[in-house]
Amino acid sequence: MLSLTIVVLVTAAAGFVVWANDKRHTRYGTGLPAGVAVVVGAVSWIIFIAAGFGYQPGLTWIPWVLPMALGTVAAIGTVIYLGRTRESHDTRRLTQALKL
């Protein structure tokens, strides 16, 4: 369980760092990248532990490192997708409102 706690804390921190470094971070909530990172990290940790990677000699790094990397990548992907999508939707709505 210590590894799950560390995975959750590190992925949450990575999600907040990703949010802070995004230039379009005003388009979506503060906790969204962190939440996505935590969910992906925790679910992947559960899958890796259920698959038995946590108790095999030489493979114990998988439930420690890989969920943190997957959570960080998921947060980056979420920020990239939502930043562009929300910006285009907001611009379209603003243009419609100004045409009235």
Coordinates of C-alpha atoms in Angstrom, one line a residue:
M1 CA 0.0 0.0 0.0
L2 CA 2.9 2.3 0.5
S3 CA 3.7 2.1 -3.2
L4 CA 0.1 3.1 -4.0
T5 CA 0.3 6.1 -1.7
I6 CA 3.5 7.2 -3.3
V7 CA 2.0 6.7 -6.8
V8 CA -1.0 8.8 -5.9
L9 CA 1.0 11.6 -4.4
V10 CA 3.6 11.7 -7.3
T11 CA 0.9 11.6 -10.0
A12 CA -1.1 14.3 -8.3
A13 CA 2.0 16.5 -8.1
A14 CA 2.8 15.8 -11.7
G15 CA -0.7 16.7 -12.7
F16 CA -0.5 20.1 -10.9
V17 CA 2.9 20.8 -12.5
V18 CA 1.5 20.0 -16.0
W19 CA -1.5 22.3 -15.3
A20 CA 0.8 25.1 -14.1
N21 CA 3.0 24.8 -17.2
D22 CA 0.2 24.9 -19.7
K23 CA -0.4 28.3 -21.3
R24 CA -4.1 27.6 -21.8
H25 CA -4.7 26.5 -18.2
T26 CA -7.5 29.0 -17.7
R27 CA -9.7 27.0 -20.0
Y28 CA -10.2 24.1 -17.7
G29 CA -10.1 23.3 -14.0
T30 CA -7.0 23.1 -11.8
G31 CA -7.7 19.6 -10.6
L32 CA -8.5 18.0 -13.9
P33 CA -5.0 17.0 -15.0
A34 CA -4.1 15.9 -11.5
G35 CA -7.3 13.9 -11.2
V36 CA -6.7 12.2 -14.5
A37 CA -3.1 11.4 -13.5
V38 CA -4.2 10.0 -10.2
V39 CA -6.9 7.8 -11.7
V40 CA -4.6 6.4 -14.4
G41 CA -1.8 5.9 -12.0
A42 CA -4.0 4.1 -9.4
V43 CA -5.8 1.9 -11.9
S44 CA -2.5 0.9 -13.5
W45 CA -1.0 0.2 -10.1
I46 CA -4.0 -2.1 -9.3
I47 CA -3.6 -3.9 -12.6
F48 CA 0.1 -4.4 -12.2
I49 CA -0.3 -5.7 -8.6
A50 CA -3.1 -8.0 -9.7
A51 CA -0.9 -9.3 -12.5
G52 CA 1.7 -10.2 -9.9
F53 CA 4.4 -7.8 -11.0
G54 CA 4.9 -6.4 -7.4
Y55 CA 6.2 -9.7 -6.0
Q56 CA 8.5 -11.0 -8.8
P57 CA 12.2 -10.5 -8.3
G58 CA 13.5 -8.1 -11.0
L59 CA 10.0 -6.8 -11.8
T60 CA 9.2 -4.9 -8.6
W61 CA 9.9 -1.6 -10.3
I62 CA 6.9 -1.9 -12.6
P63 CA 4.2 -1.1 -10.0
W64 CA 6.4 1.7 -8.6
V65 CA 7.6 3.6 -11.7
L66 CA 5.3 2.7 -14.6
P67 CA 2.1 4.0 -13.0
M68 CA 3.8 7.3 -12.3
A69 CA 5.0 7.6 -15.9
L70 CA 1.6 6.6 -17.2
G71 CA -0.2 9.1 -15.0
T72 CA 2.1 11.9 -16.1
V73 CA 1.6 11.1 -19.8
A74 CA -2.2 10.9 -19.3
A75 CA -2.1 14.4 -17.7
I76 CA -0.1 15.8 -20.5
G77 CA -2.4 14.2 -23.1
T78 CA -5.4 15.6 -21.3
V79 CA -4.0 19.1 -21.2
I80 CA -3.0 19.1 -24.8
Y81 CA -6.4 17.8 -26.0
L82 CA -8.6 19.9 -23.7
G83 CA -6.5 23.1 -24.1
R84 CA -7.0 23.1 -27.9
T85 CA -10.6 21.8 -27.9
R86 CA -11.8 24.2 -25.2
E87 CA -10.0 27.2 -26.8
S88 CA -11.6 26.5 -30.2
H89 CA -15.1 26.1 -28.6
D90 CA -14.7 29.2 -26.5
T91 CA -13.6 31.2 -29.6
R92 CA -16.5 29.9 -31.6
R93 CA -19.0 30.8 -28.8
L94 CA -17.5 34.3 -28.4
T95 CA -17.7 34.9 -32.1
Q96 CA -21.4 33.9 -32.1
A97 CA -22.1 36.1 -29.1
L98 CA -20.4 39.1 -30.8
K99 CA -22.4 38.6 -34.0
L100 CA -25.7 39.1 -32.2

